[in-house]
N, CA, C and O atoms as CSV, one atom per row, in Angstrom:
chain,resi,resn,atom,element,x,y,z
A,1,UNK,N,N,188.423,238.373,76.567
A,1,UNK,CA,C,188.837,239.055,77.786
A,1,UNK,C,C,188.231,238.362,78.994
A,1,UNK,O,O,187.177,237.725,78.990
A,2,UNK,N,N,188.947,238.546,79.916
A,2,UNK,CA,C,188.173,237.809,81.511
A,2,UNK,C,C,188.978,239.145,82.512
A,2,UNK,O,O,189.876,239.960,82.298
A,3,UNK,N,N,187.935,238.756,83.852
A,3,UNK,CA,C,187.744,239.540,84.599
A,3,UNK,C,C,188.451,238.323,85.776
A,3,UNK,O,O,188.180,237.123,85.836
A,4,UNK,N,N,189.540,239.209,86.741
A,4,UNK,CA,C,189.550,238.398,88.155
A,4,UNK,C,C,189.813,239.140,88.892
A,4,UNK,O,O,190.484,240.113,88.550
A,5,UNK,N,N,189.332,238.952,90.377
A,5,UNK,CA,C,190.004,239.889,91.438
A,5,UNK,C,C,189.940,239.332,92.827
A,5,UNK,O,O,189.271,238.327,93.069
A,6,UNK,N,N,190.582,239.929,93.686
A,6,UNK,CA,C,190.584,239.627,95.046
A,6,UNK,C,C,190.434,240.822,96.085
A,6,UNK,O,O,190.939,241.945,96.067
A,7,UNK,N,N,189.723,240.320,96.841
A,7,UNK,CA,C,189.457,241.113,98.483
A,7,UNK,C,C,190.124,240.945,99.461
A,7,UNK,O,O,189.983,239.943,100.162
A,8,UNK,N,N,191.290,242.208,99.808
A,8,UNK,CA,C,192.181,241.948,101.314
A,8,UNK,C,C,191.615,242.779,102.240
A,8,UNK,O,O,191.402,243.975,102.043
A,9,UNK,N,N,191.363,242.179,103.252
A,9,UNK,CA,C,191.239,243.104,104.814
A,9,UNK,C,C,192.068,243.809,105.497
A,9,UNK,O,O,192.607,243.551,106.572
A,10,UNK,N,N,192.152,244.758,104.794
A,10,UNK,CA,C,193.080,245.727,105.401
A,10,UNK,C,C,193.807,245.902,106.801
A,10,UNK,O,O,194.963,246.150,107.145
A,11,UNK,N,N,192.300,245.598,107.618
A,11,UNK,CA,C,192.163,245.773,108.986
A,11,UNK,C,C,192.953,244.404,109.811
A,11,UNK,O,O,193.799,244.406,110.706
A,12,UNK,N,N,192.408,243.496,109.226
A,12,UNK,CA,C,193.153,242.571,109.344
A,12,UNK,C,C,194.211,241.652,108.954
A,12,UNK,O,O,194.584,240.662,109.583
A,13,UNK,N,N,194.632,242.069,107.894
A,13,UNK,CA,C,195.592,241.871,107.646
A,13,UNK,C,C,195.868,240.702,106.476
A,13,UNK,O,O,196.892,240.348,105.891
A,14,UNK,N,N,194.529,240.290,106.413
A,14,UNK,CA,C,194.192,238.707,105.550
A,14,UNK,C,C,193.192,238.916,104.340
A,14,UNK,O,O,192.767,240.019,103.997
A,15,UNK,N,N,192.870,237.703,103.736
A,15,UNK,CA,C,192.175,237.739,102.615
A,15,UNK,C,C,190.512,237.905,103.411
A,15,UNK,O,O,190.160,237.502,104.520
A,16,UNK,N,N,189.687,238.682,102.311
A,16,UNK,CA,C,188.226,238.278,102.655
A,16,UNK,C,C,187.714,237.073,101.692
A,16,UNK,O,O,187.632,236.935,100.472
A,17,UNK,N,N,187.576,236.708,102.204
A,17,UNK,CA,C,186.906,234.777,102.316
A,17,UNK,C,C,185.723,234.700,102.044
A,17,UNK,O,O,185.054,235.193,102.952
A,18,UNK,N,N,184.910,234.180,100.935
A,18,UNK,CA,C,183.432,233.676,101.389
A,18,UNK,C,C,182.601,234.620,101.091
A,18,UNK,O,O,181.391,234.660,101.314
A,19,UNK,N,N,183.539,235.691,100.377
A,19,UNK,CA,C,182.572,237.301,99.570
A,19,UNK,C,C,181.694,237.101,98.171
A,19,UNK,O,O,182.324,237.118,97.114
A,20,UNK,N,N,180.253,236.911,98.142
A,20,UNK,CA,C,180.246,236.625,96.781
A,20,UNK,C,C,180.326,238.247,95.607
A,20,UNK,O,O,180.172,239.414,95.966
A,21,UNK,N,N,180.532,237.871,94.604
A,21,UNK,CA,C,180.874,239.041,93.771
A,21,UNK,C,C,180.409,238.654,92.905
A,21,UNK,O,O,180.736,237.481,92.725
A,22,UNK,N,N,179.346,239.262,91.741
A,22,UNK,CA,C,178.878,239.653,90.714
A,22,UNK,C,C,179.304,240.670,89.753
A,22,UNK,O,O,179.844,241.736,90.050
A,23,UNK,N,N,179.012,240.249,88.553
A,23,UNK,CA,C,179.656,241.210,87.181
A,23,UNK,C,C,178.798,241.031,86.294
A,23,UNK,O,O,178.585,239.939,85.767
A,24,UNK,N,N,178.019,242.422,85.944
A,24,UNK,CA,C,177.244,242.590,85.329
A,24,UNK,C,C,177.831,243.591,84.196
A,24,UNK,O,O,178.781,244.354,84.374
A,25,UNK,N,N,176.968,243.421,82.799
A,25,UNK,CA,C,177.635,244.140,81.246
A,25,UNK,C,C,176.211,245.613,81.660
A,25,UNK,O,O,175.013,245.545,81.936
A,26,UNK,N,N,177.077,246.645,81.516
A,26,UNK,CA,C,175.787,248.134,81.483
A,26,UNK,C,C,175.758,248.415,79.708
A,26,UNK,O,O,176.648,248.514,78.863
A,27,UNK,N,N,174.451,248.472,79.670
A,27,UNK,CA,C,174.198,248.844,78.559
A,27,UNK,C,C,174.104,250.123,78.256
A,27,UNK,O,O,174.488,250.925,79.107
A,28,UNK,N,N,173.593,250.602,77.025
A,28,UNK,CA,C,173.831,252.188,77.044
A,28,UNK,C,C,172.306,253.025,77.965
A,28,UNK,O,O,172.343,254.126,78.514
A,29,UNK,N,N,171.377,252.309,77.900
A,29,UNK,CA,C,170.497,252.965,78.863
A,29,UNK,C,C,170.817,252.516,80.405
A,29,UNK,O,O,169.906,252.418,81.227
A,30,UNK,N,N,172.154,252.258,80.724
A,30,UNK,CA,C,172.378,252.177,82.069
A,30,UNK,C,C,171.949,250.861,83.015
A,30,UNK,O,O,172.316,250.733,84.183
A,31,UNK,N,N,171.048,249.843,82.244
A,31,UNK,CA,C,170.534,249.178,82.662
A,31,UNK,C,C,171.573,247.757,82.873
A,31,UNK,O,O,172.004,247.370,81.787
A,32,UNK,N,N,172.004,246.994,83.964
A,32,UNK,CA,C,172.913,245.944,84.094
A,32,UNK,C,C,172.066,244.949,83.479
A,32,UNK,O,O,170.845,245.095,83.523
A,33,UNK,N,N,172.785,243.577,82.696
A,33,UNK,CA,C,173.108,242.733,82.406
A,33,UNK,C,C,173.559,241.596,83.238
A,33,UNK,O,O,174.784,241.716,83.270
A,34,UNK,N,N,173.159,240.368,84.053
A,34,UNK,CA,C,174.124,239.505,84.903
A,34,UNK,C,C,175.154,239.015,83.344
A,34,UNK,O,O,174.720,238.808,82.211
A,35,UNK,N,N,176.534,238.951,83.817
A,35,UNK,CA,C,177.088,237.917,83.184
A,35,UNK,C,C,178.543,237.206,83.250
A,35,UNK,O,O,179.326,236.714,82.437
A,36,UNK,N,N,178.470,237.481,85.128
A,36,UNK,CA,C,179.283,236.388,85.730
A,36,UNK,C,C,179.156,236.857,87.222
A,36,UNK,O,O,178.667,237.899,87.660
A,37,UNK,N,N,179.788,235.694,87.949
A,37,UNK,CA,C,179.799,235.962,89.122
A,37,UNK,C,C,180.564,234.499,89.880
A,37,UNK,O,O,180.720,233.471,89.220
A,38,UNK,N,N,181.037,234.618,91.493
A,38,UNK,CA,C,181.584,233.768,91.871
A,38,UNK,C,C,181.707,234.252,93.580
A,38,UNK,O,O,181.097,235.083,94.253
A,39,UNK,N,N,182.582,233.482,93.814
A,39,UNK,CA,C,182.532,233.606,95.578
A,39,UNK,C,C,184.205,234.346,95.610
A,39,UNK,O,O,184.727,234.615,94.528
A,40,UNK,N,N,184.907,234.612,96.834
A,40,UNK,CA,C,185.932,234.701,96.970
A,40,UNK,C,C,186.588,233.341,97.829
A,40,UNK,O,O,186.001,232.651,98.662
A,41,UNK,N,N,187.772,233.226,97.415
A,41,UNK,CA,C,187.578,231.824,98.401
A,41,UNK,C,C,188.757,232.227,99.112
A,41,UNK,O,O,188.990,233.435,99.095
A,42,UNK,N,N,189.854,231.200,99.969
A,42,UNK,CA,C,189.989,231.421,100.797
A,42,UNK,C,C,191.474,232.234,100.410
A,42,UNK,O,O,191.999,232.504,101.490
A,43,UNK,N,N,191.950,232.501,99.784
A,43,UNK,CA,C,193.179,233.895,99.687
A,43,UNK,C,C,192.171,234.540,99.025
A,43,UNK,O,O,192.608,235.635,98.673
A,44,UNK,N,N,191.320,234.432,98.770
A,44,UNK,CA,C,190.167,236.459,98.743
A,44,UNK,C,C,190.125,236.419,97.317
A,44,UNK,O,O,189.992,237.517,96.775
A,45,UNK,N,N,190.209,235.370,96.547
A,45,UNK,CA,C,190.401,235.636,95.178
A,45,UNK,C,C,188.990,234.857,94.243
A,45,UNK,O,O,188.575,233.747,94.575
A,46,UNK,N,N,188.538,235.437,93.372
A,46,UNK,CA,C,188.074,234.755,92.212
A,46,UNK,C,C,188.765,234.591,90.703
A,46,UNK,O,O,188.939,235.562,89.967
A,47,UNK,N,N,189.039,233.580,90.439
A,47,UNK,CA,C,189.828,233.231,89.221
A,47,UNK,C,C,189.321,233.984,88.578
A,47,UNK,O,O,189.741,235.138,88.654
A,48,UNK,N,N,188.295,233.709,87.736
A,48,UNK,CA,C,187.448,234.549,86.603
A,48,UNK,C,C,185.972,234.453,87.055
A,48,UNK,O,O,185.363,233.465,87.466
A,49,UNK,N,N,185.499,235.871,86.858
A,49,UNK,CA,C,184.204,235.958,86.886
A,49,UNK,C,C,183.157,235.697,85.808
A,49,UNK,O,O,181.946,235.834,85.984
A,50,UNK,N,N,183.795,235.273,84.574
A,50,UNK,CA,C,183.060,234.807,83.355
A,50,UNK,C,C,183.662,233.720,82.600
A,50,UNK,O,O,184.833,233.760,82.223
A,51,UNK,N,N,182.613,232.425,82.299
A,51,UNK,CA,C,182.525,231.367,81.804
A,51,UNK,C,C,183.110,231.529,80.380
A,51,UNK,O,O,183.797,230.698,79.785
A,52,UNK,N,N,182.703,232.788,79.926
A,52,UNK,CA,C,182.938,233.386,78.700
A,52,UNK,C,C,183.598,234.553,78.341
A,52,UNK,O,O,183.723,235.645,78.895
A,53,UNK,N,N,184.028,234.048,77.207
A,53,UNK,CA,C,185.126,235.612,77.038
A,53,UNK,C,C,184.470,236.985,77.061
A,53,UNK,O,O,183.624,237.130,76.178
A,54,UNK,N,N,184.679,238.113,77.934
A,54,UNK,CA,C,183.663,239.608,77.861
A,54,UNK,C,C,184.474,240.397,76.327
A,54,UNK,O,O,185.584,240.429,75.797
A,55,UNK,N,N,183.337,240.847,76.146
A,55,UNK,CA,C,183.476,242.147,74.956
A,55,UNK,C,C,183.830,243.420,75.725
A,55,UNK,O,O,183.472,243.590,76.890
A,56,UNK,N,N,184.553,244.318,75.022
A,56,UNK,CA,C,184.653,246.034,75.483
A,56,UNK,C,C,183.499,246.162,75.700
A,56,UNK,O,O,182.415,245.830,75.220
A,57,UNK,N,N,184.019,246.867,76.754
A,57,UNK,CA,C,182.518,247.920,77.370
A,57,UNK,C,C,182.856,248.185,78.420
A,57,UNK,O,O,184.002,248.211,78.869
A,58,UNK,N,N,181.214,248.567,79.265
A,58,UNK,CA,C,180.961,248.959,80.456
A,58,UNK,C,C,180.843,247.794,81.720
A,58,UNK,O,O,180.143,246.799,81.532
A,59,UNK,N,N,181.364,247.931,82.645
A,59,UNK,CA,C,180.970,247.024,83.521
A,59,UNK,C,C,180.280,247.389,85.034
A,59,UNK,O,O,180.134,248.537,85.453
A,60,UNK,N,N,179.911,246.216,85.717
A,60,UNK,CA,C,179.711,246.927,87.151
A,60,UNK,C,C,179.923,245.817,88.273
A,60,UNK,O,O,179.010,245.083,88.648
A,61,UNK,N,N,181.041,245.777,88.700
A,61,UNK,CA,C,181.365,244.459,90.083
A,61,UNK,C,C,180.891,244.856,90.935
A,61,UNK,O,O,181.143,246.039,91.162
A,62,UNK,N,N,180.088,244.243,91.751
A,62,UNK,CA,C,179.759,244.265,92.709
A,62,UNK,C,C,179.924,243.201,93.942
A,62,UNK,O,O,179.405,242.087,93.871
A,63,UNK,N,N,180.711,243.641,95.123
A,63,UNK,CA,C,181.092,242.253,96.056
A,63,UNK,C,C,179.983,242.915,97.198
A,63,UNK,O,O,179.932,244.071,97.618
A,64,UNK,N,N,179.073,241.671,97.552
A,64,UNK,CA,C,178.354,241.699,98.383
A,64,UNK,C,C,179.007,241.488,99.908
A,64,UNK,O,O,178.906,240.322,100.291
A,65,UNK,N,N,179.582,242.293,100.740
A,65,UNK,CA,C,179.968,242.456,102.007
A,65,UNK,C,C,179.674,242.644,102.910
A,65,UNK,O,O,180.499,242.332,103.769
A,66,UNK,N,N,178.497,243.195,103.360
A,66,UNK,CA,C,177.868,242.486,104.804
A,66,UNK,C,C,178.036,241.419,105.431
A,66,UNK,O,O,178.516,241.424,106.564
A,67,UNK,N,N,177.614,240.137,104.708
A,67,UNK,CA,C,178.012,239.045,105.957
A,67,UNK,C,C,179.377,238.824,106.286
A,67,UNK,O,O,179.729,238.188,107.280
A,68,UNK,N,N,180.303,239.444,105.300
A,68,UNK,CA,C,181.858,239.010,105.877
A,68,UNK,C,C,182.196,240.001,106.770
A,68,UNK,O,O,182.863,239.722,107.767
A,69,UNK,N,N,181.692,241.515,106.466
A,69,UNK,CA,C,182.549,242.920,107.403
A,69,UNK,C,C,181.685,242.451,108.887
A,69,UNK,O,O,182.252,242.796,109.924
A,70,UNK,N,N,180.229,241.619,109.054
A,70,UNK,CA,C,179.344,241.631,110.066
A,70,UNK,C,C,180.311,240.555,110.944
A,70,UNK,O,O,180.736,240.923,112.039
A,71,UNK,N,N,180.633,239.255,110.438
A,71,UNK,CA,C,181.447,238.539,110.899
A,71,UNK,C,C,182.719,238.642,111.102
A,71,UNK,O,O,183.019,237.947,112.073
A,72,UNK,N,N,183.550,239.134,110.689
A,72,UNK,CA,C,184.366,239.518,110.881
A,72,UNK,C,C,185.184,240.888,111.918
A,72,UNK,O,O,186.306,240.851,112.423
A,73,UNK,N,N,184.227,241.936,111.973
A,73,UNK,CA,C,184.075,243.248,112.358
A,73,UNK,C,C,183.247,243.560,113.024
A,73,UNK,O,O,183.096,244.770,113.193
A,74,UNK,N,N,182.265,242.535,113.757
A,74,UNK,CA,C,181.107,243.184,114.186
A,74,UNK,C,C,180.290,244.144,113.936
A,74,UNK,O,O,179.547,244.627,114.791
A,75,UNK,N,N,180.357,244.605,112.456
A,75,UNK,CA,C,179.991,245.820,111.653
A,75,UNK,C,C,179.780,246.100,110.797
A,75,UNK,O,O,180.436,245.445,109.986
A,76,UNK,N,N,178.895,247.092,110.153
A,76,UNK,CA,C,178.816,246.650,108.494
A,76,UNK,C,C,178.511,248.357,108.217
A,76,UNK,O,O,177.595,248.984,108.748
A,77,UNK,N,N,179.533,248.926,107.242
A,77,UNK,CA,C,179.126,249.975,106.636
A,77,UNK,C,C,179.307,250.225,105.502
A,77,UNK,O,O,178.728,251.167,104.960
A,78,UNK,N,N,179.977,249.604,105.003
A,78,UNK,CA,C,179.906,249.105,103.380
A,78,UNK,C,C,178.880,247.424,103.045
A,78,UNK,O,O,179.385,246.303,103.097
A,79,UNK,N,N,177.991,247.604,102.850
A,79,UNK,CA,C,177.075,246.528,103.175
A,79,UNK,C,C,177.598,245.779,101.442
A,79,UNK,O,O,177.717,244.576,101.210
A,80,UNK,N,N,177.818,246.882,100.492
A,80,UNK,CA,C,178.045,246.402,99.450
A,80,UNK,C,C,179.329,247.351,98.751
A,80,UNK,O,O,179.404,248.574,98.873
A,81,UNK,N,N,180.167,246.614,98.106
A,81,UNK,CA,C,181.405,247.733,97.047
A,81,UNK,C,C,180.952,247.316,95.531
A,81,UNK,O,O,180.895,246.177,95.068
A,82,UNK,N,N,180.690,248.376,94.981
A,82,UNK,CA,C,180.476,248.931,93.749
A,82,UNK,C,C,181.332,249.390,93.270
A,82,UNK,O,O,181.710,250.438,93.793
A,83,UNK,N,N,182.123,248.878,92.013
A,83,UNK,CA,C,182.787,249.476,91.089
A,83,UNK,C,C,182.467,248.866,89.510
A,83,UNK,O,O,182.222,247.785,88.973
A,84,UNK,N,N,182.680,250.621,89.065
A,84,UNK,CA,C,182.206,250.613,87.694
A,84,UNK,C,C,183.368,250.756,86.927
A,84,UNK,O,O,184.222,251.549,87.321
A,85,UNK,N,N,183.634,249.784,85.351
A,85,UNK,CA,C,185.190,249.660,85.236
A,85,UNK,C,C,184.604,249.687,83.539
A,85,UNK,O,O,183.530,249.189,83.201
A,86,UNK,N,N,185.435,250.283,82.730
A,86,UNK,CA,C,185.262,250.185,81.169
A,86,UNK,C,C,186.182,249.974,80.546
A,86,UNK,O,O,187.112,250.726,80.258
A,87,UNK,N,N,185.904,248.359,80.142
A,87,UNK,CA,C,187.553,247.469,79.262
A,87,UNK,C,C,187.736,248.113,77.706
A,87,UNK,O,O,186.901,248.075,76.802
A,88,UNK,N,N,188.332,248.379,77.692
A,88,UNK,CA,C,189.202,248.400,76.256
A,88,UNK,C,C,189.235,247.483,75.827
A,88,UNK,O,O,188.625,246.586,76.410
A,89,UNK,N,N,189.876,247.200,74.710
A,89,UNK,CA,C,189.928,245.849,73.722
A,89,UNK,C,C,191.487,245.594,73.818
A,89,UNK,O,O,192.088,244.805,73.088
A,90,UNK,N,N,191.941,246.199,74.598
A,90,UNK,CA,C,193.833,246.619,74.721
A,90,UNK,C,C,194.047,245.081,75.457
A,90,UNK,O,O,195.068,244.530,75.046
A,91,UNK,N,N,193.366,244.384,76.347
A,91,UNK,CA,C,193.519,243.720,77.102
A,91,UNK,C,C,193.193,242.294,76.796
A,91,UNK,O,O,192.498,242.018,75.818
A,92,UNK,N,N,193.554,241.597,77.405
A,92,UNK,CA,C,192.907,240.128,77.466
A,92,UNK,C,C,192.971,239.589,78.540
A,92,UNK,O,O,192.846,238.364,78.527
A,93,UNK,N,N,193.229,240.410,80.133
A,93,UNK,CA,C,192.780,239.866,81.477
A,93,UNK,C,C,192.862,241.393,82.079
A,93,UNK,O,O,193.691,242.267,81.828
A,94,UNK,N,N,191.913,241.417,82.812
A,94,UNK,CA,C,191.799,242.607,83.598
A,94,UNK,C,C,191.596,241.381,85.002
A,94,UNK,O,O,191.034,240.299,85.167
A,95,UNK,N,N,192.422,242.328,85.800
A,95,UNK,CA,C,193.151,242.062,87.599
A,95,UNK,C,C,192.403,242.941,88.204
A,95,UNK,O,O,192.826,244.011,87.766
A,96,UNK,N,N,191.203,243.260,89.242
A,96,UNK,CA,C,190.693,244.100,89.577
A,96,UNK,C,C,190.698,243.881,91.444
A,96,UNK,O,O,189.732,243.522,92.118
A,97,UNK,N,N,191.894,244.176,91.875
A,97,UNK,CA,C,191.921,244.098,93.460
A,97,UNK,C,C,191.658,244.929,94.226
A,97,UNK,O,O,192.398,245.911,94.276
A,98,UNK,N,N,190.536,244.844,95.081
A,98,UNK,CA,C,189.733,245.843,96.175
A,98,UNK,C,C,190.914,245.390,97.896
A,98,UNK,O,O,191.134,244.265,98.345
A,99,UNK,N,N,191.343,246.541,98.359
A,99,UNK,CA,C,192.295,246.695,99.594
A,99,UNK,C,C,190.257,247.559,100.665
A,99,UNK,O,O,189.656,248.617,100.480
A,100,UNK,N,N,189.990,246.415,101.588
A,100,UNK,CA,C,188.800,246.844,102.155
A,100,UNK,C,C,189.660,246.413,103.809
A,100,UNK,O,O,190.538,245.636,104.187
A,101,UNK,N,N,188.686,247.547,104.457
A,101,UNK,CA,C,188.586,247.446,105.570
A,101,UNK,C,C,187.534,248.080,106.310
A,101,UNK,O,O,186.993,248.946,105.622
A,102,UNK,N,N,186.920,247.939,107.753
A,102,UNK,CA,C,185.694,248.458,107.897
A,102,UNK,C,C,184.805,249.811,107.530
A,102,UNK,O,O,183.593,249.941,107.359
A,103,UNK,N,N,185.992,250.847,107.473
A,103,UNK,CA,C,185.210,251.828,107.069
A,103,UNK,C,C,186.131,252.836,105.527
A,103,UNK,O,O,186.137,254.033,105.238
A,104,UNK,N,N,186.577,252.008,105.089
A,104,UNK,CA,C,187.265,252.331,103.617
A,104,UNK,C,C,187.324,251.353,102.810
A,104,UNK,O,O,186.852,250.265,103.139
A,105,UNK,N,N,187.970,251.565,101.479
A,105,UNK,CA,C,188.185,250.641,100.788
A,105,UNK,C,C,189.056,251.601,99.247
A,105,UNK,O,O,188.917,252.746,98.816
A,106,UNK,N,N,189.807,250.587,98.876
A,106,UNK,CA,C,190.242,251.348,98.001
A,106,UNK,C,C,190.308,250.043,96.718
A,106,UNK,O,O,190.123,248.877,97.068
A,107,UNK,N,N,190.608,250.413,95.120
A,107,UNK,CA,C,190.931,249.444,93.905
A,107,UNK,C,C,191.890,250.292,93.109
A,107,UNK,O,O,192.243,251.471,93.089
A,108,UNK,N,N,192.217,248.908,92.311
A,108,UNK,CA,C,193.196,249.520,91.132
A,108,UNK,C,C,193.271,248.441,90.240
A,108,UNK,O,O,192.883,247.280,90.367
A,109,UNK,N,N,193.782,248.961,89.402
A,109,UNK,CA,C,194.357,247.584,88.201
A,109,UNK,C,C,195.122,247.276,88.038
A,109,UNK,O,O,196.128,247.884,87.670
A,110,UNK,N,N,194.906,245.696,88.340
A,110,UNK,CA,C,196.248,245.245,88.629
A,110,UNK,C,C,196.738,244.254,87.730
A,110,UNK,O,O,195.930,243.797,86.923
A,111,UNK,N,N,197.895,243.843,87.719
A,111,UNK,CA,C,198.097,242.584,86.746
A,111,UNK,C,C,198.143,240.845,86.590
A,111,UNK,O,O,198.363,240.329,85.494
């Protein structure tokens, strides 16, 4: 299985650029795992966030957004987006696209 997704600016209308994003495996005491991560580049996308194929489970993406909403928006109130996602074995690519803008943000799964 692999993980990819992309960041659009709602507000503006374009990709977020230059976002780095992390993906960590949660174990059953809750505790994260690093075991991928990447930048967004310039259509807002990361191919795959793992070198390696992921197992079912728990996950936790995290796109670090401050320096893009600060540059971009003069503003930062989502400093970071957190989402927690649990793959099935049904799959063999999970699409995970975040729709952000300064003071919302929304995801879904996509294909």
């Amino acid at each position: 299985m692999k993980i990819s997704t992309h960041l659009l600016d709602t507000s503006l209308g374009k990709p977020g650029q230059g976002i780095p994003v992390t993906l960590e495996s949660i174990g059953t005491d809750g505790a994260g795992t690093a075991c991928g991560a990447g930048v967004t580049d310039a259509d807002g996308r990361v191919a795959s966030l793992s070198e390696t194929s992921l197992e079912p489970g728990d996950y936790r993406l995290t796109f670090a957004t401050a320096a893009y909403f600060e540059a971009a928006h003069g503003t930062v109130f989502y400093p970071r987006i957190v989402l927690y996602i649990s793959l099935p074995a049904a799959r063999d690519h999970f699409h995970i696209p975040v729709l952000a803008s300064t003071f919302s943000y929304s995801t879904y799964l996509g294909s």
